[in-house]
Amino acid sequence: MKHMLFMVYGFLFGALVCKGQTLNESADFKDSENLMIQSTSVIHDTELQQLVFTIRVKGLAGASVPEKVGQMDGAPVLGYVFPTNLSSTDVGFSETDGIVALALTSHPDFDDTPLWDENTNTIYDDDGVVWHPHWVVLNEDKRVPGGLSVKQFPKGDTKVKLPPTNPGMPMYMDSPGFAVIAHGPTIKVVVPLYRMNHRKQFNFDAVTAYMQVNTSNKDAPLLGVYSVYSIASGDLSLPYTVSDN
């Protein structure tokens, strides 16, 4: 796994171009202090039996969000992402290779959390821009400049198992509904331990990245990573471990 991560890192800042894709990345993301990671942690709350994932940035965490483009194809997705060495089965997927990551995302063009009403307006399909979590499995993908995409599978593949809270897309993606709190320089997500197969010890990293949806180009992934702004470790080596409070 570590070998794969170093290999993927080699593509993160490459000059690859995905043919047929128009990037809808905001020009200010690259130099935004809101996306420049200063530190990260995962704390095991031993009393409440939950994990608190945190990313601290130089600016205001969560203050930058993508601009709406008005359609699914080319829809921008901004993320604060925790790559881990967890197994896919730890978070409810069937066994598969790849990097299991907890991604906190904002995307104003669509809502992929149909069970959750993040803006509490009693409408369940209008709050994709509100920061919310996804479990995903990432794999190496040279078709996009960021070198990674969310792992896909043939639609209707009965061998693939997804958690019941998945949004119904043919990808290893779940919409678990965990609480996300952005306050000042930190963005946090609170995960009950039982929702992670009671895994209290694992390695992780933290990344800020721009992703984009593709529904028109068969030579591009459905959801690929196009830019990486900051990596806590600097090399995606997953050096961080869980601490008890």
JSON list of C-alpha atoms in Angstrom, two decimals:
[
{"chain": "A", "resi": 1, "resn": "MET", "atom": "CA", "xyz": [0.00, 0.00, 0.00]},
{"chain": "A", "resi": 2, "resn": "LYS", "atom": "CA", "xyz": [2.76, 2.45, 0.91]},
{"chain": "A", "resi": 3, "resn": "HIS", "atom": "CA", "xyz": [4.51, 1.71, -2.40]},
{"chain": "A", "resi": 4, "resn": "MET", "atom": "CA", "xyz": [1.28, 2.51, -4.21]},
{"chain": "A", "resi": 5, "resn": "LEU", "atom": "CA", "xyz": [0.92, 5.79, -2.32]},
{"chain": "A", "resi": 6, "resn": "PHE", "atom": "CA", "xyz": [4.42, 6.95, -3.25]},
{"chain": "A", "resi": 7, "resn": "MET", "atom": "CA", "xyz": [3.76, 5.96, -6.87]},
{"chain": "A", "resi": 8, "resn": "VAL", "atom": "CA", "xyz": [0.52, 7.94, -6.85]},
{"chain": "A", "resi": 9, "resn": "TYR", "atom": "CA", "xyz": [2.28, 10.95, -5.35]},
{"chain": "A", "resi": 10, "resn": "GLY", "atom": "CA", "xyz": [4.48, 11.05, -8.42]},
{"chain": "A", "resi": 11, "resn": "PHE", "atom": "CA", "xyz": [1.42, 11.98, -10.45]},
{"chain": "A", "resi": 12, "resn": "LEU", "atom": "CA", "xyz": [-0.09, 14.50, -8.06]},
{"chain": "A", "resi": 13, "resn": "PHE", "atom": "CA", "xyz": [1.60, 17.55, -9.52]},
{"chain": "A", "resi": 14, "resn": "GLY", "atom": "CA", "xyz": [1.95, 16.25, -13.08]},
{"chain": "A", "resi": 15, "resn": "ALA", "atom": "CA", "xyz": [0.94, 18.12, -16.22]},
{"chain": "A", "resi": 16, "resn": "LEU", "atom": "CA", "xyz": [-1.48, 15.51, -17.48]},
{"chain": "A", "resi": 17, "resn": "VAL", "atom": "CA", "xyz": [-4.52, 16.80, -19.35]},
{"chain": "A", "resi": 18, "resn": "CYS", "atom": "CA", "xyz": [-7.83, 14.99, -19.44]},
{"chain": "A", "resi": 19, "resn": "LYS", "atom": "CA", "xyz": [-9.09, 15.40, -22.98]},
{"chain": "A", "resi": 20, "resn": "GLY", "atom": "CA", "xyz": [-12.54, 16.84, -23.37]},
{"chain": "A", "resi": 21, "resn": "GLN", "atom": "CA", "xyz": [-12.76, 18.17, -19.81]},
{"chain": "A", "resi": 22, "resn": "THR", "atom": "CA", "xyz": [-13.23, 21.84, -19.04]},
{"chain": "A", "resi": 23, "resn": "LEU", "atom": "CA", "xyz": [-11.99, 22.54, -15.53]},
{"chain": "A", "resi": 24, "resn": "ASN", "atom": "CA", "xyz": [-14.34, 24.57, -13.35]},
{"chain": "A", "resi": 25, "resn": "GLU", "atom": "CA", "xyz": [-11.78, 25.05, -10.60]},
{"chain": "A", "resi": 26, "resn": "SER", "atom": "CA", "xyz": [-11.89, 28.47, -8.93]},
{"chain": "A", "resi": 27, "resn": "ALA", "atom": "CA", "xyz": [-8.73, 30.42, -9.64]},
{"chain": "A", "resi": 28, "resn": "ASP", "atom": "CA", "xyz": [-8.21, 31.37, -5.99]},
{"chain": "A", "resi": 29, "resn": "PHE", "atom": "CA", "xyz": [-8.17, 27.82, -4.63]},
{"chain": "A", "resi": 30, "resn": "LYS", "atom": "CA", "xyz": [-4.50, 27.22, -5.44]},
{"chain": "A", "resi": 31, "resn": "ASP", "atom": "CA", "xyz": [-3.17, 29.97, -3.19]},
{"chain": "A", "resi": 32, "resn": "SER", "atom": "CA", "xyz": [-5.97, 30.05, -0.62]},
{"chain": "A", "resi": 33, "resn": "GLU", "atom": "CA", "xyz": [-4.87, 29.87, 3.00]},
{"chain": "A", "resi": 34, "resn": "ASN", "atom": "CA", "xyz": [-8.23, 28.19, 3.65]},
{"chain": "A", "resi": 35, "resn": "LEU", "atom": "CA", "xyz": [-6.80, 25.10, 1.91]},
{"chain": "A", "resi": 36, "resn": "MET", "atom": "CA", "xyz": [-3.22, 25.21, 3.26]},
{"chain": "A", "resi": 37, "resn": "ILE", "atom": "CA", "xyz": [-2.92, 22.47, 5.89]},
{"chain": "A", "resi": 38, "resn": "GLN", "atom": "CA", "xyz": [-0.93, 23.21, 9.04]},
{"chain": "A", "resi": 39, "resn": "SER", "atom": "CA", "xyz": [-1.71, 20.07, 11.04]},
{"chain": "A", "resi": 40, "resn": "THR", "atom": "CA", "xyz": [-4.03, 17.10, 11.34]},
{"chain": "A", "resi": 41, "resn": "SER", "atom": "CA", "xyz": [-5.14, 14.66, 14.02]},
{"chain": "A", "resi": 42, "resn": "VAL", "atom": "CA", "xyz": [-7.54, 11.84, 14.81]},
{"chain": "A", "resi": 43, "resn": "ILE", "atom": "CA", "xyz": [-8.48, 11.66, 18.48]},
{"chain": "A", "resi": 44, "resn": "HIS", "atom": "CA", "xyz": [-10.17, 8.63, 20.04]},
{"chain": "A", "resi": 45, "resn": "ASP", "atom": "CA", "xyz": [-12.70, 9.84, 22.62]},
{"chain": "A", "resi": 46, "resn": "THR", "atom": "CA", "xyz": [-12.44, 6.94, 25.04]},
{"chain": "A", "resi": 47, "resn": "GLU", "atom": "CA", "xyz": [-15.55, 7.96, 27.00]},
{"chain": "A", "resi": 48, "resn": "LEU", "atom": "CA", "xyz": [-17.91, 8.47, 24.06]},
{"chain": "A", "resi": 49, "resn": "GLN", "atom": "CA", "xyz": [-16.25, 5.83, 21.86]},
{"chain": "A", "resi": 50, "resn": "GLN", "atom": "CA", "xyz": [-15.95, 8.00, 18.79]},
{"chain": "A", "resi": 51, "resn": "LEU", "atom": "CA", "xyz": [-13.17, 9.38, 16.63]},
{"chain": "A", "resi": 52, "resn": "VAL", "atom": "CA", "xyz": [-12.71, 13.09, 15.93]},
{"chain": "A", "resi": 53, "resn": "PHE", "atom": "CA", "xyz": [-10.88, 13.72, 12.64]},
{"chain": "A", "resi": 54, "resn": "THR", "atom": "CA", "xyz": [-9.42, 17.24, 12.39]},
{"chain": "A", "resi": 55, "resn": "ILE", "atom": "CA", "xyz": [-7.65, 19.32, 9.77]},
{"chain": "A", "resi": 56, "resn": "ARG", "atom": "CA", "xyz": [-6.22, 22.71, 10.76]},
{"chain": "A", "resi": 57, "resn": "VAL", "atom": "CA", "xyz": [-5.44, 25.21, 8.00]},
{"chain": "A", "resi": 58, "resn": "LYS", "atom": "CA", "xyz": [-3.66, 28.55, 7.84]},
{"chain": "A", "resi": 59, "resn": "GLY", "atom": "CA", "xyz": [-6.88, 30.42, 7.01]},
{"chain": "A", "resi": 60, "resn": "LEU", "atom": "CA", "xyz": [-10.54, 29.63, 7.66]},
{"chain": "A", "resi": 61, "resn": "ALA", "atom": "CA", "xyz": [-11.45, 25.97, 7.17]},
{"chain": "A", "resi": 62, "resn": "GLY", "atom": "CA", "xyz": [-14.50, 25.47, 5.00]},
{"chain": "A", "resi": 63, "resn": "ALA", "atom": "CA", "xyz": [-14.76, 29.15, 4.02]},
{"chain": "A", "resi": 64, "resn": "SER", "atom": "CA", "xyz": [-13.89, 28.44, 0.38]},
{"chain": "A", "resi": 65, "resn": "VAL", "atom": "CA", "xyz": [-16.53, 26.58, -1.64]},
{"chain": "A", "resi": 66, "resn": "PRO", "atom": "CA", "xyz": [-16.90, 25.91, -5.39]},
{"chain": "A", "resi": 67, "resn": "GLU", "atom": "CA", "xyz": [-18.99, 28.11, -7.65]},
{"chain": "A", "resi": 68, "resn": "LYS", "atom": "CA", "xyz": [-22.10, 26.52, -9.13]},
{"chain": "A", "resi": 69, "resn": "VAL", "atom": "CA", "xyz": [-21.91, 25.66, -12.85]},
{"chain": "A", "resi": 70, "resn": "GLY", "atom": "CA", "xyz": [-25.53, 24.55, -13.24]},
{"chain": "A", "resi": 71, "resn": "GLN", "atom": "CA", "xyz": [-25.13, 20.93, -14.32]},
{"chain": "A", "resi": 72, "resn": "MET", "atom": "CA", "xyz": [-23.77, 17.59, -13.18]},
{"chain": "A", "resi": 73, "resn": "ASP", "atom": "CA", "xyz": [-21.21, 17.19, -15.98]},
{"chain": "A", "resi": 74, "resn": "GLY", "atom": "CA", "xyz": [-18.20, 19.25, -14.93]},
{"chain": "A", "resi": 75, "resn": "ALA", "atom": "CA", "xyz": [-19.60, 19.92, -11.46]},
{"chain": "A", "resi": 76, "resn": "PRO", "atom": "CA", "xyz": [-16.82, 21.10, -9.13]},
{"chain": "A", "resi": 77, "resn": "VAL", "atom": "CA", "xyz": [-16.13, 19.36, -5.82]},
{"chain": "A", "resi": 78, "resn": "LEU", "atom": "CA", "xyz": [-13.82, 20.72, -3.12]},
{"chain": "A", "resi": 79, "resn": "GLY", "atom": "CA", "xyz": [-12.51, 18.40, -0.45]},
{"chain": "A", "resi": 80, "resn": "TYR", "atom": "CA", "xyz": [-10.67, 18.10, 2.84]},
{"chain": "A", "resi": 81, "resn": "VAL", "atom": "CA", "xyz": [-9.63, 14.45, 2.67]},
{"chain": "A", "resi": 82, "resn": "PHE", "atom": "CA", "xyz": [-8.21, 11.92, 5.14]},
{"chain": "A", "resi": 83, "resn": "PRO", "atom": "CA", "xyz": [-6.50, 9.06, 3.25]},
{"chain": "A", "resi": 84, "resn": "THR", "atom": "CA", "xyz": [-6.05, 6.03, 5.54]},
{"chain": "A", "resi": 85, "resn": "ASN", "atom": "CA", "xyz": [-4.76, 2.47, 5.57]},
{"chain": "A", "resi": 86, "resn": "LEU", "atom": "CA", "xyz": [-8.15, 1.15, 6.67]},
{"chain": "A", "resi": 87, "resn": "SER", "atom": "CA", "xyz": [-9.64, -1.79, 4.82]},
{"chain": "A", "resi": 88, "resn": "SER", "atom": "CA", "xyz": [-12.66, -1.24, 2.58]},
{"chain": "A", "resi": 89, "resn": "THR", "atom": "CA", "xyz": [-14.56, -3.72, 4.75]},
{"chain": "A", "resi": 90, "resn": "ASP", "atom": "CA", "xyz": [-13.96, -1.54, 7.83]},
{"chain": "A", "resi": 91, "resn": "VAL", "atom": "CA", "xyz": [-16.35, 1.09, 6.46]},
{"chain": "A", "resi": 92, "resn": "GLY", "atom": "CA", "xyz": [-19.01, -1.15, 4.96]},
{"chain": "A", "resi": 93, "resn": "PHE", "atom": "CA", "xyz": [-17.76, -1.83, 1.43]},
{"chain": "A", "resi": 94, "resn": "SER", "atom": "CA", "xyz": [-17.02, -5.25, 0.00]},
{"chain": "A", "resi": 95, "resn": "GLU", "atom": "CA", "xyz": [-13.34, -6.16, -0.13]},
{"chain": "A", "resi": 96, "resn": "THR", "atom": "CA", "xyz": [-11.50, -4.19, -2.80]},
{"chain": "A", "resi": 97, "resn": "ASP", "atom": "CA", "xyz": [-8.06, -2.69, -3.37]},
{"chain": "A", "resi": 98, "resn": "GLY", "atom": "CA", "xyz": [-7.45, 1.02, -3.08]},
{"chain": "A", "resi": 99, "resn": "ILE", "atom": "CA", "xyz": [-7.03, 3.83, -0.57]},
{"chain": "A", "resi": 100, "resn": "VAL", "atom": "CA", "xyz": [-9.93, 4.16, 1.87]},
{"chain": "A", "resi": 101, "resn": "ALA", "atom": "CA", "xyz": [-10.45, 7.86, 2.55]},
{"chain": "A", "resi": 102, "resn": "LEU", "atom": "CA", "xyz": [-12.84, 9.99, 4.55]},
{"chain": "A", "resi": 103, "resn": "ALA", "atom": "CA", "xyz": [-13.62, 13.01, 2.37]},
{"chain": "A", "resi": 104, "resn": "LEU", "atom": "CA", "xyz": [-15.34, 16.17, 3.58]},
{"chain": "A", "resi": 105, "resn": "THR", "atom": "CA", "xyz": [-16.79, 17.79, 0.49]},
{"chain": "A", "resi": 106, "resn": "SER", "atom": "CA", "xyz": [-18.72, 20.77, -0.83]},
{"chain": "A", "resi": 107, "resn": "HIS", "atom": "CA", "xyz": [-20.38, 20.80, -4.29]},
{"chain": "A", "resi": 108, "resn": "PRO", "atom": "CA", "xyz": [-23.24, 23.22, -5.03]},
{"chain": "A", "resi": 109, "resn": "ASP", "atom": "CA", "xyz": [-24.47, 21.57, -8.25]},
{"chain": "A", "resi": 110, "resn": "PHE", "atom": "CA", "xyz": [-25.84, 18.36, -6.76]},
{"chain": "A", "resi": 111, "resn": "ASP", "atom": "CA", "xyz": [-26.79, 16.67, -3.51]},
{"chain": "A", "resi": 112, "resn": "ASP", "atom": "CA", "xyz": [-25.50, 13.15, -2.88]},
{"chain": "A", "resi": 113, "resn": "THR", "atom": "CA", "xyz": [-26.71, 12.78, 0.71]},
{"chain": "A", "resi": 114, "resn": "PRO", "atom": "CA", "xyz": [-30.43, 12.01, 0.18]},
{"chain": "A", "resi": 115, "resn": "LEU", "atom": "CA", "xyz": [-30.90, 10.73, 3.73]},
{"chain": "A", "resi": 116, "resn": "TRP", "atom": "CA", "xyz": [-29.54, 13.84, 5.42]},
{"chain": "A", "resi": 117, "resn": "ASP", "atom": "CA", "xyz": [-30.79, 17.43, 5.64]},
{"chain": "A", "resi": 118, "resn": "GLU", "atom": "CA", "xyz": [-27.56, 19.31, 6.37]},
{"chain": "A", "resi": 119, "resn": "ASN", "atom": "CA", "xyz": [-29.06, 22.80, 6.18]},
{"chain": "A", "resi": 120, "resn": "THR", "atom": "CA", "xyz": [-32.14, 21.76, 8.24]},
{"chain": "A", "resi": 121, "resn": "ASN", "atom": "CA", "xyz": [-34.70, 23.34, 5.91]},
{"chain": "A", "resi": 122, "resn": "THR", "atom": "CA", "xyz": [-36.71, 20.08, 5.65]},
{"chain": "A", "resi": 123, "resn": "ILE", "atom": "CA", "xyz": [-35.62, 19.69, 1.99]},
{"chain": "A", "resi": 124, "resn": "TYR", "atom": "CA", "xyz": [-33.24, 16.78, 1.56]},
{"chain": "A", "resi": 125, "resn": "ASP", "atom": "CA", "xyz": [-31.83, 17.40, -1.91]},
{"chain": "A", "resi": 126, "resn": "ASP", "atom": "CA", "xyz": [-30.67, 21.03, -1.89]},
{"chain": "A", "resi": 127, "resn": "ASP", "atom": "CA", "xyz": [-27.63, 21.18, 0.38]},
{"chain": "A", "resi": 128, "resn": "GLY", "atom": "CA", "xyz": [-24.66, 19.75, -1.51]},
{"chain": "A", "resi": 129, "resn": "VAL", "atom": "CA", "xyz": [-22.71, 22.94, -0.86]},
{"chain": "A", "resi": 130, "resn": "VAL", "atom": "CA", "xyz": [-22.87, 22.32, 2.91]},
{"chain": "A", "resi": 131, "resn": "TRP", "atom": "CA", "xyz": [-19.74, 20.46, 4.07]},
{"chain": "A", "resi": 132, "resn": "HIS", "atom": "CA", "xyz": [-20.55, 16.77, 4.50]},
{"chain": "A", "resi": 133, "resn": "PRO", "atom": "CA", "xyz": [-18.63, 13.47, 4.68]},
{"chain": "A", "resi": 134, "resn": "HIS", "atom": "CA", "xyz": [-18.14, 10.56, 2.30]},
{"chain": "A", "resi": 135, "resn": "TRP", "atom": "CA", "xyz": [-16.28, 7.32, 2.67]},
{"chain": "A", "resi": 136, "resn": "VAL", "atom": "CA", "xyz": [-14.62, 6.59, -0.66]},
{"chain": "A", "resi": 137, "resn": "VAL", "atom": "CA", "xyz": [-12.11, 4.17, -2.12]},
{"chain": "A", "resi": 138, "resn": "LEU", "atom": "CA", "xyz": [-9.50, 5.93, -4.25]},
{"chain": "A", "resi": 139, "resn": "ASN", "atom": "CA", "xyz": [-7.39, 4.32, -6.95]},
{"chain": "A", "resi": 140, "resn": "GLU", "atom": "CA", "xyz": [-4.53, 5.45, -9.13]},
{"chain": "A", "resi": 141, "resn": "ASP", "atom": "CA", "xyz": [-5.80, 7.09, -12.32]},
{"chain": "A", "resi": 142, "resn": "LYS", "atom": "CA", "xyz": [-3.37, 8.59, -14.84]},
{"chain": "A", "resi": 143, "resn": "ARG", "atom": "CA", "xyz": [-6.24, 10.08, -16.85]},
{"chain": "A", "resi": 144, "resn": "VAL", "atom": "CA", "xyz": [-6.54, 13.05, -14.49]},
{"chain": "A", "resi": 145, "resn": "PRO", "atom": "CA", "xyz": [-3.87, 15.54, -13.33]},
{"chain": "A", "resi": 146, "resn": "GLY", "atom": "CA", "xyz": [-4.28, 14.63, -9.66]},
{"chain": "A", "resi": 147, "resn": "GLY", "atom": "CA", "xyz": [-3.52, 10.98, -10.38]},
{"chain": "A", "resi": 148, "resn": "LEU", "atom": "CA", "xyz": [-6.47, 9.59, -8.41]},
{"chain": "A", "resi": 149, "resn": "SER", "atom": "CA", "xyz": [-10.17, 8.91, -8.86]},
{"chain": "A", "resi": 150, "resn": "VAL", "atom": "CA", "xyz": [-12.97, 7.35, -6.87]},
{"chain": "A", "resi": 151, "resn": "LYS", "atom": "CA", "xyz": [-13.04, 3.67, -7.76]},
{"chain": "A", "resi": 152, "resn": "GLN", "atom": "CA", "xyz": [-15.90, 2.70, -10.08]},
{"chain": "A", "resi": 153, "resn": "PHE", "atom": "CA", "xyz": [-17.61, -0.59, -10.86]},
{"chain": "A", "resi": 154, "resn": "PRO", "atom": "CA", "xyz": [-20.08, -1.73, -13.54]},
{"chain": "A", "resi": 155, "resn": "LYS", "atom": "CA", "xyz": [-23.57, -0.55, -12.69]},
{"chain": "A", "resi": 156, "resn": "GLY", "atom": "CA", "xyz": [-25.60, -3.40, -11.24]},
{"chain": "A", "resi": 157, "resn": "ASP", "atom": "CA", "xyz": [-22.55, -5.50, -10.29]},
{"chain": "A", "resi": 158, "resn": "THR", "atom": "CA", "xyz": [-23.99, -7.82, -7.65]},
{"chain": "A", "resi": 159, "resn": "LYS", "atom": "CA", "xyz": [-20.53, -8.69, -6.28]},
{"chain": "A", "resi": 160, "resn": "VAL", "atom": "CA", "xyz": [-20.08, -5.14, -4.99]},
{"chain": "A", "resi": 161, "resn": "LYS", "atom": "CA", "xyz": [-21.37, -4.36, -1.52]},
{"chain": "A", "resi": 162, "resn": "LEU", "atom": "CA", "xyz": [-22.05, -0.79, -0.43]},
{"chain": "A", "resi": 163, "resn": "PRO", "atom": "CA", "xyz": [-23.40, 0.49, 2.89]},
{"chain": "A", "resi": 164, "resn": "PRO", "atom": "CA", "xyz": [-27.18, 1.16, 2.85]},
{"chain": "A", "resi": 165, "resn": "THR", "atom": "CA", "xyz": [-26.43, 4.89, 3.18]},
{"chain": "A", "resi": 166, "resn": "ASN", "atom": "CA", "xyz": [-24.69, 5.01, -0.21]},
{"chain": "A", "resi": 167, "resn": "PRO", "atom": "CA", "xyz": [-26.00, 7.64, -2.71]},
{"chain": "A", "resi": 168, "resn": "GLY", "atom": "CA", "xyz": [-26.70, 5.14, -5.50]},
{"chain": "A", "resi": 169, "resn": "MET", "atom": "CA", "xyz": [-23.75, 5.91, -7.78]},
{"chain": "A", "resi": 170, "resn": "PRO", "atom": "CA", "xyz": [-21.60, 3.14, -9.39]},
{"chain": "A", "resi": 171, "resn": "MET", "atom": "CA", "xyz": [-18.61, 4.05, -7.23]},
{"chain": "A", "resi": 172, "resn": "TYR", "atom": "CA", "xyz": [-17.19, 2.96, -3.92]},
{"chain": "A", "resi": 173, "resn": "MET", "atom": "CA", "xyz": [-18.80, 5.89, -2.11]},
{"chain": "A", "resi": 174, "resn": "ASP", "atom": "CA", "xyz": [-20.94, 6.19, 0.99]},
{"chain": "A", "resi": 175, "resn": "SER", "atom": "CA", "xyz": [-22.83, 9.15, 2.50]},
{"chain": "A", "resi": 176, "resn": "PRO", "atom": "CA", "xyz": [-22.66, 8.23, 6.20]},
{"chain": "A", "resi": 177, "resn": "GLY", "atom": "CA", "xyz": [-24.13, 11.43, 7.65]},
{"chain": "A", "resi": 178, "resn": "PHE", "atom": "CA", "xyz": [-21.45, 12.08, 10.28]},
{"chain": "A", "resi": 179, "resn": "ALA", "atom": "CA", "xyz": [-21.38, 15.53, 11.90]},
{"chain": "A", "resi": 180, "resn": "VAL", "atom": "CA", "xyz": [-18.97, 17.99, 10.21]},
{"chain": "A", "resi": 181, "resn": "ILE", "atom": "CA", "xyz": [-18.00, 21.13, 12.13]},
{"chain": "A", "resi": 182, "resn": "ALA", "atom": "CA", "xyz": [-16.04, 23.97, 10.53]},
{"chain": "A", "resi": 183, "resn": "HIS", "atom": "CA", "xyz": [-14.92, 26.61, 13.02]},
{"chain": "A", "resi": 184, "resn": "GLY", "atom": "CA", "xyz": [-12.11, 29.09, 12.54]},
{"chain": "A", "resi": 185, "resn": "PRO", "atom": "CA", "xyz": [-9.01, 27.30, 11.24]},
{"chain": "A", "resi": 186, "resn": "THR", "atom": "CA", "xyz": [-10.32, 23.78, 11.85]},
{"chain": "A", "resi": 187, "resn": "ILE", "atom": "CA", "xyz": [-12.73, 21.43, 10.17]},
{"chain": "A", "resi": 188, "resn": "LYS", "atom": "CA", "xyz": [-13.72, 18.30, 12.09]},
{"chain": "A", "resi": 189, "resn": "VAL", "atom": "CA", "xyz": [-15.82, 15.21, 11.52]},
{"chain": "A", "resi": 190, "resn": "VAL", "atom": "CA", "xyz": [-17.09, 12.99, 14.33]},
{"chain": "A", "resi": 191, "resn": "VAL", "atom": "CA", "xyz": [-17.31, 9.25, 13.60]},
{"chain": "A", "resi": 192, "resn": "PRO", "atom": "CA", "xyz": [-18.83, 6.72, 16.02]},
{"chain": "A", "resi": 193, "resn": "LEU", "atom": "CA", "xyz": [-16.35, 3.91, 16.50]},
{"chain": "A", "resi": 194, "resn": "TYR", "atom": "CA", "xyz": [-18.86, 1.19, 15.67]},
{"chain": "A", "resi": 195, "resn": "ARG", "atom": "CA", "xyz": [-19.29, 2.75, 12.21]},
{"chain": "A", "resi": 196, "resn": "MET", "atom": "CA", "xyz": [-15.62, 1.91, 11.53]},
{"chain": "A", "resi": 197, "resn": "ASN", "atom": "CA", "xyz": [-15.59, -1.73, 12.60]},
{"chain": "A", "resi": 198, "resn": "HIS", "atom": "CA", "xyz": [-14.26, -0.52, 15.98]},
{"chain": "A", "resi": 199, "resn": "ARG", "atom": "CA", "xyz": [-10.89, 0.27, 14.41]},
{"chain": "A", "resi": 200, "resn": "LYS", "atom": "CA", "xyz": [-9.08, 2.45, 16.92]},
{"chain": "A", "resi": 201, "resn": "GLN", "atom": "CA", "xyz": [-5.62, 2.25, 15.41]},
{"chain": "A", "resi": 202, "resn": "PHE", "atom": "CA", "xyz": [-4.71, 3.05, 11.82]},
{"chain": "A", "resi": 203, "resn": "ASN", "atom": "CA", "xyz": [-2.50, 5.40, 9.84]},
{"chain": "A", "resi": 204, "resn": "PHE", "atom": "CA", "xyz": [-3.76, 8.46, 8.02]},
{"chain": "A", "resi": 205, "resn": "ASP", "atom": "CA", "xyz": [-2.81, 11.67, 6.25]},
{"chain": "A", "resi": 206, "resn": "ALA", "atom": "CA", "xyz": [-4.65, 14.85, 5.28]},
{"chain": "A", "resi": 207, "resn": "VAL", "atom": "CA", "xyz": [-5.07, 16.45, 1.86]},
{"chain": "A", "resi": 208, "resn": "THR", "atom": "CA", "xyz": [-6.99, 19.35, 0.33]},
{"chain": "A", "resi": 209, "resn": "ALA", "atom": "CA", "xyz": [-8.00, 18.79, -3.27]},
{"chain": "A", "resi": 210, "resn": "TYR", "atom": "CA", "xyz": [-10.18, 19.81, -6.18]},
{"chain": "A", "resi": 211, "resn": "MET", "atom": "CA", "xyz": [-12.30, 17.10, -7.81]},
{"chain": "A", "resi": 212, "resn": "GLN", "atom": "CA", "xyz": [-14.70, 17.18, -10.72]},
{"chain": "A", "resi": 213, "resn": "VAL", "atom": "CA", "xyz": [-17.63, 15.11, -11.96]},
{"chain": "A", "resi": 214, "resn": "ASN", "atom": "CA", "xyz": [-17.57, 13.74, -15.51]},
{"chain": "A", "resi": 215, "resn": "THR", "atom": "CA", "xyz": [-20.64, 12.27, -17.22]},
{"chain": "A", "resi": 216, "resn": "SER", "atom": "CA", "xyz": [-19.77, 12.95, -20.88]},
{"chain": "A", "resi": 217, "resn": "ASN", "atom": "CA", "xyz": [-16.24, 11.68, -21.53]},
{"chain": "A", "resi": 218, "resn": "LYS", "atom": "CA", "xyz": [-15.84, 7.89, -21.52]},
{"chain": "A", "resi": 219, "resn": "ASP", "atom": "CA", "xyz": [-12.07, 8.35, -21.29]},
{"chain": "A", "resi": 220, "resn": "ALA", "atom": "CA", "xyz": [-12.28, 10.13, -17.93]},
{"chain": "A", "resi": 221, "resn": "PRO", "atom": "CA", "xyz": [-13.40, 8.93, -14.50]},
{"chain": "A", "resi": 222, "resn": "LEU", "atom": "CA", "xyz": [-16.80, 9.74, -13.06]},
{"chain": "A", "resi": 223, "resn": "LEU", "atom": "CA", "xyz": [-15.15, 11.60, -10.17]},
{"chain": "A", "resi": 224, "resn": "GLY", "atom": "CA", "xyz": [-11.45, 12.41, -10.53]},
{"chain": "A", "resi": 225, "resn": "VAL", "atom": "CA", "xyz": [-8.88, 14.43, -8.58]},
{"chain": "A", "resi": 226, "resn": "TYR", "atom": "CA", "xyz": [-7.65, 17.34, -10.69]},
{"chain": "A", "resi": 227, "resn": "SER", "atom": "CA", "xyz": [-5.63, 19.46, -8.24]},
{"chain": "A", "resi": 228, "resn": "VAL", "atom": "CA", "xyz": [-3.97, 18.84, -4.89]},
{"chain": "A", "resi": 229, "resn": "TYR", "atom": "CA", "xyz": [-3.37, 21.99, -2.85]},
{"chain": "A", "resi": 230, "resn": "SER", "atom": "CA", "xyz": [-1.79, 20.74, 0.34]},
{"chain": "A", "resi": 231, "resn": "ILE", "atom": "CA", "xyz": [-0.65, 17.46, 1.94]},
{"chain": "A", "resi": 232, "resn": "ALA", "atom": "CA", "xyz": [-0.07, 17.33, 5.70]},
{"chain": "A", "resi": 233, "resn": "SER", "atom": "CA", "xyz": [2.85, 14.90, 5.47]},
{"chain": "A", "resi": 234, "resn": "GLY", "atom": "CA", "xyz": [4.20, 16.36, 2.24]},
{"chain": "A", "resi": 235, "resn": "ASP", "atom": "CA", "xyz": [4.46, 12.94, 0.60]},
{"chain": "A", "resi": 236, "resn": "LEU", "atom": "CA", "xyz": [1.25, 11.01, 1.31]},
{"chain": "A", "resi": 237, "resn": "SER", "atom": "CA", "xyz": [3.17, 8.51, 3.44]},
{"chain": "A", "resi": 238, "resn": "LEU", "atom": "CA", "xyz": [0.33, 8.23, 6.01]},
{"chain": "A", "resi": 239, "resn": "PRO", "atom": "CA", "xyz": [2.64, 8.88, 8.98]},
{"chain": "A", "resi": 240, "resn": "TYR", "atom": "CA", "xyz": [-0.05, 9.94, 11.47]},
{"chain": "A", "resi": 241, "resn": "THR", "atom": "CA", "xyz": [-1.68, 7.65, 14.04]},
{"chain": "A", "resi": 242, "resn": "VAL", "atom": "CA", "xyz": [-4.73, 7.86, 16.30]},
{"chain": "A", "resi": 243, "resn": "SER", "atom": "CA", "xyz": [-4.32, 9.34, 19.80]},
{"chain": "A", "resi": 244, "resn": "ASP", "atom": "CA", "xyz": [-6.49, 8.74, 22.86]},
{"chain": "A", "resi": 245, "resn": "ASN", "atom": "CA", "xyz": [-7.92, 11.76, 24.64]}
]
